[in-house]
Coordinates of C-alpha atoms (C1' of nucleotides) in Angstrom, one line a residue:
Chain W
M1 CA 10.7 -5.0 -26.8
N2 CA 13.3 -7.5 -28.7
R3 CA 13.2 -11.3 -27.7
T4 CA 15.9 -13.8 -27.3
L5 CA 16.9 -17.0 -26.6
L6 CA 20.9 -16.3 -26.7
L7 CA 22.0 -17.1 -23.5
N8 CA 25.4 -15.3 -22.8
E9 CA 27.4 -15.1 -19.6
R10 CA 26.4 -11.8 -18.6
K11 CA 22.7 -12.8 -18.6
K12 CA 23.4 -15.9 -17.0
T13 CA 25.2 -14.4 -13.9
L14 CA 22.3 -11.6 -13.5
F15 CA 20.0 -14.4 -14.0
V16 CA 21.5 -16.4 -10.8
E17 CA 21.8 -13.3 -8.8
T18 CA 18.1 -12.3 -9.2
K19 CA 15.9 -12.7 -5.7
L20 CA 14.0 -15.5 -6.7
T21 CA 16.9 -17.6 -7.8
A22 CA 19.0 -16.9 -5.1
N23 CA 18.7 -19.6 -2.6
M24 CA 18.0 -22.2 -5.2
D25 CA 20.3 -24.9 -6.0
M26 CA 21.7 -25.9 -9.4
A27 CA 19.0 -28.5 -10.7
T28 CA 16.1 -26.0 -9.5
M29 CA 17.4 -23.1 -11.5
N30 CA 17.9 -25.4 -14.5
K31 CA 14.3 -26.1 -14.4
L32 CA 13.4 -22.9 -14.0
M33 CA 15.7 -21.5 -16.9
E34 CA 14.0 -23.8 -19.3
C35 CA 10.8 -21.8 -18.5
A36 CA 12.6 -18.5 -19.4
T37 CA 13.4 -16.5 -22.4
F38 CA 14.8 -12.9 -22.1
A39 CA 13.6 -9.7 -23.7
N40 CA 15.6 -6.2 -24.3
C41 CA 13.2 -3.1 -23.6
Y42 CA 13.7 0.4 -24.6
P43 CA 12.6 3.3 -22.5
R44 CA 8.8 3.5 -22.3
D45 CA 8.6 0.4 -23.7
V46 CA 5.2 -1.5 -22.4
V47 CA 5.6 -4.9 -21.0
F48 CA 2.2 -5.8 -20.6
R49 CA -0.9 -3.9 -20.1
Q50 CA -3.6 -3.7 -17.3
G51 CA -6.3 -6.1 -18.2
D52 CA -4.1 -8.6 -20.5
P53 CA -4.3 -12.4 -19.6
A54 CA -1.5 -13.0 -17.8
T55 CA 0.5 -15.4 -20.0
H56 CA 4.6 -14.5 -18.1
F57 CA 5.9 -13.2 -15.3
Y58 CA 9.2 -11.3 -15.0
S59 CA 12.6 -10.9 -13.4
V60 CA 14.6 -7.9 -13.9
L61 CA 18.1 -8.3 -14.8
S62 CA 19.0 -5.0 -15.4
G63 CA 17.2 -1.5 -15.5
Y64 CA 14.0 -0.2 -14.1
V65 CA 10.5 -1.7 -14.7
R66 CA 7.4 0.6 -13.0
L67 CA 4.4 -0.8 -12.2
F68 CA 1.4 1.4 -12.4
R69 CA -2.6 1.2 -12.4
Q70 CA -4.7 3.4 -14.4
N71 CA -8.2 4.9 -13.3
S72 CA -11.0 5.0 -15.5
E73 CA -10.4 8.5 -16.2
G74 CA -6.8 7.8 -17.3
R75 CA -5.0 8.9 -14.0
E76 CA -1.9 6.9 -13.1
A77 CA -0.6 5.4 -9.7
D78 CA 2.4 3.8 -9.5
I79 CA 2.4 0.8 -7.3
R80 CA 6.0 -0.3 -7.4
V81 CA 9.6 0.0 -9.3
C82 CA 11.0 -3.1 -10.2
G83 CA 14.9 -2.8 -10.2
P84 CA 17.8 -5.6 -11.0
G85 CA 16.6 -8.7 -9.0
D86 CA 13.2 -8.2 -8.2
S87 CA 10.5 -10.2 -9.9
F88 CA 6.7 -8.9 -10.8
A89 CA 3.6 -10.5 -11.6
D90 CA 4.6 -13.5 -10.2
D91 CA 1.6 -13.4 -8.1
L92 CA 0.0 -14.7 -11.0
I93 CA 1.2 -18.4 -10.9
F94 CA -1.2 -19.8 -9.0
G95 CA -4.5 -17.6 -9.0
G96 CA -3.6 -16.6 -13.0
G97 CA -6.3 -14.5 -14.7
T98 CA -5.1 -11.1 -15.9
Y99 CA -2.8 -8.8 -15.3
E100 CA -3.9 -5.9 -12.8
Y101 CA -1.5 -3.4 -13.6
H102 CA 0.7 -1.9 -16.5
A103 CA 4.5 -2.6 -16.6
Q104 CA 6.6 -0.1 -18.4
A105 CA 10.2 -0.2 -19.0
A106 CA 11.6 2.9 -17.3
D107 CA 15.1 2.7 -18.8
K108 CA 16.9 0.7 -21.3
A109 CA 16.1 -2.8 -19.5
M110 CA 16.6 -6.7 -19.6
L111 CA 14.1 -9.0 -18.6
A112 CA 13.8 -12.7 -17.9
R113 CA 10.6 -13.9 -19.3
Y114 CA 8.8 -16.8 -17.6
D115 CA 5.9 -18.9 -18.9
I116 CA 3.8 -18.7 -16.4
N117 CA 1.9 -22.1 -16.8
R118 CA 5.3 -23.9 -17.9
V119 CA 6.4 -22.6 -14.2
R120 CA 3.4 -23.7 -12.7
N121 CA 3.6 -27.5 -14.1
A122 CA 7.3 -27.3 -13.3
T123 CA 6.4 -26.5 -9.6
S124 CA 3.9 -29.1 -9.3
A125 CA 7.1 -31.7 -10.7
D126 CA 9.4 -30.4 -8.4
D127 CA 10.4 -31.7 -4.7
G128 CA 9.3 -28.0 -3.6
M129 CA 12.4 -26.1 -4.0
L130 CA 10.8 -23.9 -6.8
A131 CA 7.6 -23.7 -4.7
R132 CA 9.7 -22.4 -1.9
A133 CA 11.7 -19.8 -3.9
I134 CA 8.7 -18.6 -5.4
A135 CA 7.1 -18.3 -1.6
G136 CA 10.1 -16.6 -0.5
S137 CA 10.3 -14.2 -3.3
L138 CA 6.4 -13.3 -2.9
A139 CA 6.7 -13.0 1.3
G140 CA 9.6 -10.3 0.4
Q141 CA 7.2 -8.3 -2.1
L142 CA 4.5 -8.5 0.3
Q143 CA 6.6 -7.1 3.0
E144 CA 7.6 -4.2 1.0
T145 CA 4.1 -3.6 0.1
M146 CA 3.2 -3.6 3.2
D147 CA 5.9 -1.2 4.2
C148 CA 4.6 1.0 1.8
I149 CA 1.1 1.3 2.9
A150 CA 2.2 2.0 6.4
N151 CA 4.8 4.5 5.2
D152 CA 2.3 6.1 3.2
R153 CA -0.1 6.4 5.8
L154 CA 2.1 7.3 8.4
N155 CA 4.7 10.0 6.9
T156 CA 4.5 13.1 5.1
A157 CA 6.3 13.7 1.8
V158 CA 9.3 14.9 3.5
Q159 CA 9.8 12.0 5.7
R160 CA 9.1 9.7 3.0
V161 CA 11.9 11.4 0.7
A162 CA 14.1 11.5 3.8
L163 CA 13.6 7.6 4.5
Y164 CA 14.5 6.8 1.0
L165 CA 17.5 8.6 0.8
L166 CA 18.6 7.1 4.1
E167 CA 17.9 3.8 2.7
Q168 CA 20.0 4.7 -0.4
A169 CA 23.1 5.9 1.6
E170 CA 23.0 3.1 3.6
G171 CA 26.0 2.3 5.1
Q172 CA 27.7 5.5 4.4
G173 CA 28.6 7.7 7.5
S174 CA 28.2 11.6 7.4
P175 CA 28.8 13.1 4.9
A176 CA 27.3 10.7 2.3
S177 CA 26.9 11.2 -1.2
F178 CA 25.2 8.7 -3.8
R179 CA 23.4 9.0 -7.2
L180 CA 19.6 8.6 -7.7
S181 CA 19.2 5.2 -9.7
F182 CA 16.4 6.5 -11.8
Q183 CA 14.5 9.8 -12.7
K184 CA 13.3 12.0 -10.3
S185 CA 9.8 11.5 -12.2
L186 CA 10.1 8.1 -11.5
L187 CA 11.0 8.7 -7.9
A188 CA 8.1 10.5 -6.8
G189 CA 5.8 8.3 -8.4
K190 CA 7.2 5.5 -6.5
L191 CA 7.0 7.4 -3.6
G192 CA 3.3 8.3 -4.2
L193 CA 3.7 12.0 -4.8
A194 CA 3.3 14.4 -8.0
P195 CA 7.1 15.3 -9.1
E196 CA 6.4 19.1 -7.6
A197 CA 6.0 17.6 -4.3
L198 CA 9.1 15.7 -4.9
S199 CA 11.0 18.8 -5.9
R200 CA 9.6 20.9 -2.9
A201 CA 10.4 18.1 -0.4
F202 CA 14.2 18.4 -1.9
A203 CA 13.7 22.2 -1.2
T204 CA 12.7 21.6 2.4
L205 CA 15.6 18.9 2.5
K206 CA 18.5 21.5 1.6
Q207 CA 17.6 23.4 4.8
L208 CA 19.1 20.5 6.6
G209 CA 21.8 19.9 4.6
V210 CA 20.7 17.8 1.7
H211 CA 22.3 19.1 -1.7
V212 CA 20.8 17.9 -4.9
H213 CA 22.7 18.3 -8.2
G214 CA 20.5 16.5 -10.9
R215 CA 20.8 12.9 -9.8
I216 CA 23.7 13.2 -7.4
I217 CA 22.8 13.4 -3.7
E218 CA 24.8 14.9 -1.1
I219 CA 23.8 14.4 2.5
E220 CA 25.9 16.5 5.1
D221 CA 24.6 14.9 8.4
M222 CA 22.3 11.5 8.1
D223 CA 21.4 11.8 11.9
A224 CA 19.2 15.0 10.7
L225 CA 17.3 13.1 8.5
R226 CA 17.1 10.2 11.0
A227 CA 15.3 12.7 13.5
L228 CA 12.5 13.7 10.9
Chain E
M1 CA -5.2 -14.4 25.0
N2 CA -6.5 -18.1 26.4
R3 CA -4.7 -20.9 24.1
T4 CA -5.7 -24.7 24.1
L5 CA -5.3 -27.8 22.2
L6 CA -8.4 -28.9 21.9
L7 CA -9.7 -29.6 18.5
N8 CA -14.0 -29.8 18.2
E9 CA -15.5 -30.1 15.1
R10 CA -16.4 -26.4 14.5
K11 CA -12.6 -25.6 15.1
K12 CA -11.7 -28.2 12.2
T13 CA -14.5 -26.9 9.9
L14 CA -13.1 -23.4 10.2
F15 CA -9.6 -24.7 10.1
V16 CA -10.2 -26.1 6.7
E17 CA -12.1 -23.3 5.1
T18 CA -8.9 -20.9 5.5
K19 CA -7.5 -19.7 2.5
L20 CA -4.4 -21.4 3.4
T21 CA -5.7 -25.1 3.4
A22 CA -8.7 -24.2 1.0
N23 CA -6.5 -26.6 -1.7
M24 CA -4.5 -28.8 0.2
D25 CA -4.9 -32.4 0.3
M26 CA -5.7 -34.1 3.6
A27 CA -2.1 -35.5 4.0
T28 CA -0.8 -31.9 3.9
M29 CA -3.8 -30.6 5.8
N30 CA -2.9 -32.9 8.8
K31 CA 1.0 -32.1 8.4
L32 CA 0.2 -28.4 8.9
M33 CA -2.3 -29.2 11.7
E34 CA 0.3 -30.6 13.3
C35 CA 1.9 -27.2 13.7
A36 CA -1.0 -25.4 15.1
T37 CA -2.7 -24.5 18.1
F38 CA -5.6 -22.5 18.6
A39 CA -6.1 -19.1 20.8
N40 CA -9.6 -17.5 21.6
C41 CA -8.9 -13.8 21.7
Y42 CA -10.7 -11.0 23.3
P43 CA -11.5 -7.1 21.9
R44 CA -8.4 -5.4 22.1
D45 CA -6.1 -8.6 23.1
V46 CA -2.5 -8.1 21.6
V47 CA -1.7 -11.2 19.3
F48 CA 1.8 -9.8 19.3
R49 CA 3.9 -6.5 19.2
Q50 CA 6.1 -5.0 16.4
G51 CA 9.6 -5.7 17.1
D52 CA 8.8 -8.8 19.0
P53 CA 11.0 -12.2 17.7
A54 CA 8.8 -13.9 15.3
T55 CA 7.6 -17.2 16.5
H56 CA 4.4 -17.8 15.4
F57 CA 1.9 -17.2 12.3
Y58 CA -1.9 -17.2 12.4
S59 CA -5.1 -18.0 10.6
V60 CA -8.3 -16.4 11.4
L61 CA -11.1 -18.9 12.1
S62 CA -13.4 -16.5 13.6
G63 CA -13.6 -12.7 14.4
Y64 CA -11.5 -10.0 13.2
V65 CA -7.8 -8.9 13.7
R66 CA -6.0 -5.7 12.9
L67 CA -2.4 -5.3 12.0
F68 CA -1.0 -1.5 12.6
R69 CA 2.2 0.1 12.5
Q70 CA 3.3 2.8 15.0
N71 CA 5.8 5.2 14.2
S72 CA 8.2 6.8 16.9
E73 CA 5.4 9.0 18.2
G74 CA 2.8 6.5 18.5
R75 CA 0.7 7.6 15.8
E76 CA -0.6 4.4 14.2
A77 CA -1.5 3.4 10.9
D78 CA -3.8 0.1 9.7
I79 CA -2.1 -2.2 7.2
R80 CA -4.7 -4.8 7.2
V81 CA -7.6 -6.0 8.8
C82 CA -7.9 -10.1 8.8
G83 CA -11.1 -11.7 8.8
P84 CA -12.2 -15.4 8.8
G85 CA -10.1 -17.5 6.4
D86 CA -7.4 -14.8 6.4
S87 CA -4.1 -15.4 7.7
F88 CA -1.2 -13.0 8.8
A89 CA 2.7 -12.7 9.6
D90 CA 2.9 -15.9 7.4
D91 CA 5.4 -13.9 5.4
L92 CA 7.7 -14.7 7.9
I93 CA 8.1 -18.6 7.4
F94 CA 11.1 -17.6 5.4
G95 CA 13.0 -14.5 6.0
G96 CA 12.1 -14.6 9.7
G97 CA 13.3 -12.2 12.2
T98 CA 10.9 -9.8 13.8
Y99 CA 7.3 -8.6 13.5
E100 CA 6.8 -5.4 11.5
Y101 CA 3.8 -4.7 12.8
H102 CA 1.3 -5.0 15.8
A103 CA -1.4 -7.5 15.5
Q104 CA -4.6 -7.0 17.8
A105 CA -8.1 -8.3 18.2
A106 CA -10.7 -6.1 16.9
D107 CA -13.6 -8.6 18.2
K108 CA -13.8 -11.7 20.1
A109 CA -11.9 -14.1 17.5
M110 CA -10.6 -17.4 17.5
L111 CA -7.0 -18.1 15.7
A112 CA -5.0 -20.9 14.8
R113 CA -1.8 -20.3 15.7
Y114 CA 1.2 -22.2 13.6
D115 CA 4.7 -22.6 14.9
I116 CA 7.1 -20.8 12.4
N117 CA 9.9 -23.3 12.8
R118 CA 7.7 -26.4 12.7
V119 CA 6.0 -25.1 9.7
R120 CA 9.2 -24.4 7.8
N121 CA 10.7 -27.7 8.6
A122 CA 7.6 -29.3 7.5
T123 CA 7.7 -27.4 4.4
S124 CA 11.3 -28.8 3.5
A125 CA 10.0 -32.5 4.2
D126 CA 7.0 -32.1 2.0
D127 CA 6.6 -32.6 -1.7
G128 CA 5.9 -29.2 -2.1
M129 CA 2.2 -29.0 -1.7
L130 CA 2.6 -27.2 1.5
A131 CA 5.0 -24.5 -0.2
R132 CA 2.5 -24.1 -3.0
A133 CA -0.4 -23.6 -0.5
I134 CA 1.8 -21.0 1.3
A135 CA 3.0 -19.2 -2.1
G136 CA -0.6 -19.4 -3.2
S137 CA -1.9 -17.6 0.1
L138 CA 0.9 -14.9 -0.2
A139 CA 0.3 -14.2 -4.0
G140 CA -3.3 -13.2 -2.4
Q141 CA -2.2 -11.1 0.2
L142 CA 0.4 -9.4 -2.1
Q143 CA -2.7 -9.0 -4.8
E144 CA -4.7 -7.3 -1.9
T145 CA -2.0 -5.2 -0.7
M146 CA -0.8 -4.0 -4.3
D147 CA -4.9 -3.1 -4.9
C148 CA -4.9 -1.1 -1.7
I149 CA -2.2 1.0 -2.4
A150 CA -3.3 1.8 -5.9
N151 CA -6.6 2.6 -4.5
D152 CA -5.0 4.7 -2.1
R153 CA -3.3 6.9 -4.4
L154 CA -5.9 6.8 -7.1
N155 CA -9.4 7.7 -5.0
T156 CA -10.4 10.0 -2.4
A157 CA -12.1 9.1 0.7
V158 CA -15.7 9.0 -0.8
Q159 CA -14.7 6.7 -3.9
R160 CA -12.8 4.5 -1.5
V161 CA -15.8 3.9 1.1
A162 CA -18.3 3.5 -2.1
L163 CA -15.9 1.0 -3.5
Y164 CA -15.9 -1.1 -0.2
L165 CA -19.9 -0.9 0.0
L166 CA -20.1 -2.2 -3.7
E167 CA -17.5 -4.8 -2.4
Q168 CA -19.5 -6.0 0.4
A169 CA -22.7 -5.7 -1.5
E170 CA -21.4 -8.1 -4.1
G171 CA -23.8 -9.9 -6.1
Q172 CA -27.2 -8.2 -4.9
G173 CA -28.9 -6.1 -7.1
S174 CA -30.4 -2.6 -6.4
P175 CA -31.6 -1.7 -3.7
A176 CA -28.8 -3.6 -1.8
S177 CA -28.5 -3.7 1.9
F178 CA -25.8 -5.3 4.5
R179 CA -24.4 -5.6 7.8
L180 CA -21.0 -3.9 8.2
S181 CA -18.8 -6.7 9.4
F182 CA -17.0 -4.6 12.1
Q183 CA -16.9 -1.5 13.7
K184 CA -17.0 2.0 11.6
S185 CA -13.8 3.0 13.2
L186 CA -11.8 0.0 12.4
L187 CA -13.3 0.4 8.6
A188 CA -12.0 3.7 8.6
G189 CA -8.7 2.5 9.4
K190 CA -8.5 -0.2 6.9
L191 CA -9.7 2.7 4.2
G192 CA -6.4 4.4 5.5
L193 CA -9.1 7.5 7.1
A194 CA -9.7 9.2 10.5
P195 CA -13.0 8.0 11.9
E196 CA -14.3 11.6 11.3
A197 CA -13.4 11.3 7.4
L198 CA -15.3 8.4 7.1
S199 CA -18.4 9.7 8.6
R200 CA -18.3 12.7 6.5
A201 CA -18.1 10.4 3.6
F202 CA -20.8 8.3 4.8
A203 CA -22.8 11.8 4.5
T204 CA -21.9 12.8 1.2
L205 CA -22.8 9.3 -0.1
K206 CA -26.6 10.2 1.7
Q207 CA -27.4 12.2 -1.3
L208 CA -26.8 9.5 -3.5
G209 CA -29.3 6.8 -1.9
V210 CA -26.9 5.3 0.5
H211 CA -28.5 5.2 3.9
V212 CA -26.7 4.3 7.3
H213 CA -28.3 3.2 10.4
G214 CA -25.8 1.9 12.8
R215 CA -23.7 -1.0 11.1
I216 CA -26.7 -1.3 8.8
I217 CA -26.3 0.0 5.0
E218 CA -28.7 0.3 2.2
I219 CA -27.8 1.2 -1.4
E220 CA -30.7 2.7 -3.0
D221 CA -29.0 2.6 -6.4
M222 CA -25.5 0.5 -6.8
D223 CA -24.9 1.9 -10.3
A224 CA -24.9 5.7 -8.6
L225 CA -22.1 4.2 -6.9
R226 CA -19.9 2.6 -9.7
A227 CA -20.2 6.1 -11.4
L228 CA -17.9 7.8 -8.6
Chain R
dT1 C1' -34.4 7.4 37.6
dT2 C1' -29.5 9.3 36.7
dA3 C1' -25.1 9.3 35.3
dC4 C1' -21.7 7.7 32.5
dC5 C1' -19.2 5.7 29.0
dG6 C1' -18.1 4.6 24.3
dA7 C1' -18.6 5.4 19.3
dG8 C1' -20.1 8.3 16.4
dT9 C1' -21.4 13.0 14.2
dT10 C1' -20.9 17.8 13.3
dG11 C1' -18.5 22.1 12.9
dA12 C1' -14.2 25.1 12.1
dT13 C1' -9.7 25.3 11.7
dT14 C1' -5.6 23.6 9.7
dG15 C1' -2.2 21.6 7.2
dA16 C1' -0.6 19.0 3.5
dA17 C1' -0.1 17.8 -1.1
dA18 C1' -2.5 17.9 -6.2
dT19 C1' -3.0 20.9 -10.0
dC20 C1' -2.5 24.6 -13.3
dA21 C1' 0.9 27.4 -15.1
dA22 C1' 4.9 29.9 -16.3
dC23 C1' 9.7 29.2 -16.6
dC24 C1' 14.7 27.6 -16.3
dC25 C1' 18.4 24.7 -18.0
dC26 C1' 20.6 21.6 -20.6
dC27 C1' 21.5 19.2 -24.7
dG28 C1' 21.4 17.7 -29.2
dG29 C1' 20.1 18.5 -33.9
dA30 C1' 19.5 21.4 -38.1
Chain G
dT1 C1' 24.1 29.7 -33.9
dC2 C1' 19.5 29.2 -33.1
dC3 C1' 15.2 26.5 -32.2
dG4 C1' 13.2 23.0 -29.9
dG5 C1' 12.2 19.6 -26.2
dG6 C1' 12.3 16.8 -21.9
dG7 C1' 13.2 17.2 -17.5
dG8 C1' 13.0 19.5 -13.8
dT9 C1' 11.7 23.8 -10.8
dT10 C1' 8.8 27.6 -8.5
dG11 C1' 5.0 30.4 -8.1
dA12 C1' -0.1 30.5 -7.0
dT13 C1' -4.5 28.4 -6.0
dT14 C1' -7.2 24.6 -4.7
dT15 C1' -8.9 20.5 -2.8
dC16 C1' -8.8 17.1 0.4
dA17 C1' -8.5 14.9 4.5
dA18 C1' -6.5 15.8 9.4
dT19 C1' -7.0 17.7 13.4
dC20 C1' -9.1 19.8 17.5
dA21 C1' -13.4 20.2 19.9
dA22 C1' -17.9 20.1 21.1
dC23 C1' -21.8 17.6 20.8
dT24 C1' -25.5 13.4 20.2
dC25 C1' -27.1 8.8 20.8
dG26 C1' -27.7 4.5 22.8
dG27 C1' -27.0 0.9 26.0
dT28 C1' -25.5 -0.1 31.2
dA29 C1' -24.0 0.3 35.7
dA30 C1' -25.4 2.7 40.1

DNA sequence: TTACCGAGTTGATTGAAATCAACCCCCGGA
DNA sequence: TCCGGGGGTTGATTTCAATCAACTCGGTAA
């Protein structure tokens, strides 16, 4: 993992487009930027490990990061996949302590890396804008995470996959087509499935007019998926 | 659901002991209290319905509230069980919109009921303490919710039940004993299980020295549970 | 006392997804 | 050209928990 302070235009743009900074004024954004460095990750790079003392939180500028927990026998379960604009470990800005999960780059990724202590201090000194931005980000993550629980508990594998495809094809009419933004094995983890189960779900969906060629997905009839 | 503005000593004490208000100074707490009314609920009372426009969020002062989502066929999945000190729907203070799940009293319960708009305005006017308190509360909920996903995906029914019992017996040596704080059917939902599955998990744990009499639990050997 | 009701348990069966294992396909390097 | 490996698929089997149905138990109202 290669760190740098250099702040070029591309980085600045991506930084501004982050969910955390989306509704921030310039002054607040500058305060936050002063707590940040940047990191480039290569696929499978470890960002931090479950149990490490929590020193930084992150925003994804490009690429994908996988958050997962490991049990005592080494089995892994994905908790979240973070893409461009997402932040993670920001739930530790207040509580602190240690990371409760592993974070691993799932692709070539660029990250903004914030010093937790400095951000916490900045938040105390600030007029509230920074704290509101953090609260807003956490609220969004909480909603997504609760959705995930409900989805896991309420829907079968095929239904979860169909729902994911519908979300990805958001705004397109039938027929729709798009490219998966990451590997199928990662998607399986995100949906709480073994890779084989994802593969079988795609096989089932083929009968409903979903065609998969590598990462390219074609959906003949969106309503057929919605009906699941 | 019976609402009142009357603020007696007991209510005030419970209000102060809420996770949301735990680290607040008096001035901030008063600001927040001005946005609050109180509600008494009887078992099965509906606090709000999935899809309703979001006007209030809540803190549980006493009793329990069940948050759950319903799919189109009417099947239900519990997302969270909130007990004394917990708050819910506070993820809507910023985003707003509509409630994404049902909230139902699972017991006789007393709730503090906050006007979302007024709290949001108070948060903007404030020096940041209020926003930090909200962010802290959301961070805690996010951690719990991520724990729940990892737990669901990583552990079997018996393991989840054992883990819950260990958490409840926190701090006790072997043998430990305590009373479940709510009905078994609600516990089953919280753990993502059908009531029958919880019952069977208890039957399995009996062999490891867990004795269940109604809501009373006795654990002969805590380490035997930890070893699962 | 009896009848009943809700909560929980137990048994039988089904169903969904994990696991284990073999295989395929594509690509890149020697 | 061949070899090797990563990612993905397919098949066979097992495991876990949901579902459906019957039954128990304890409390309460008639």
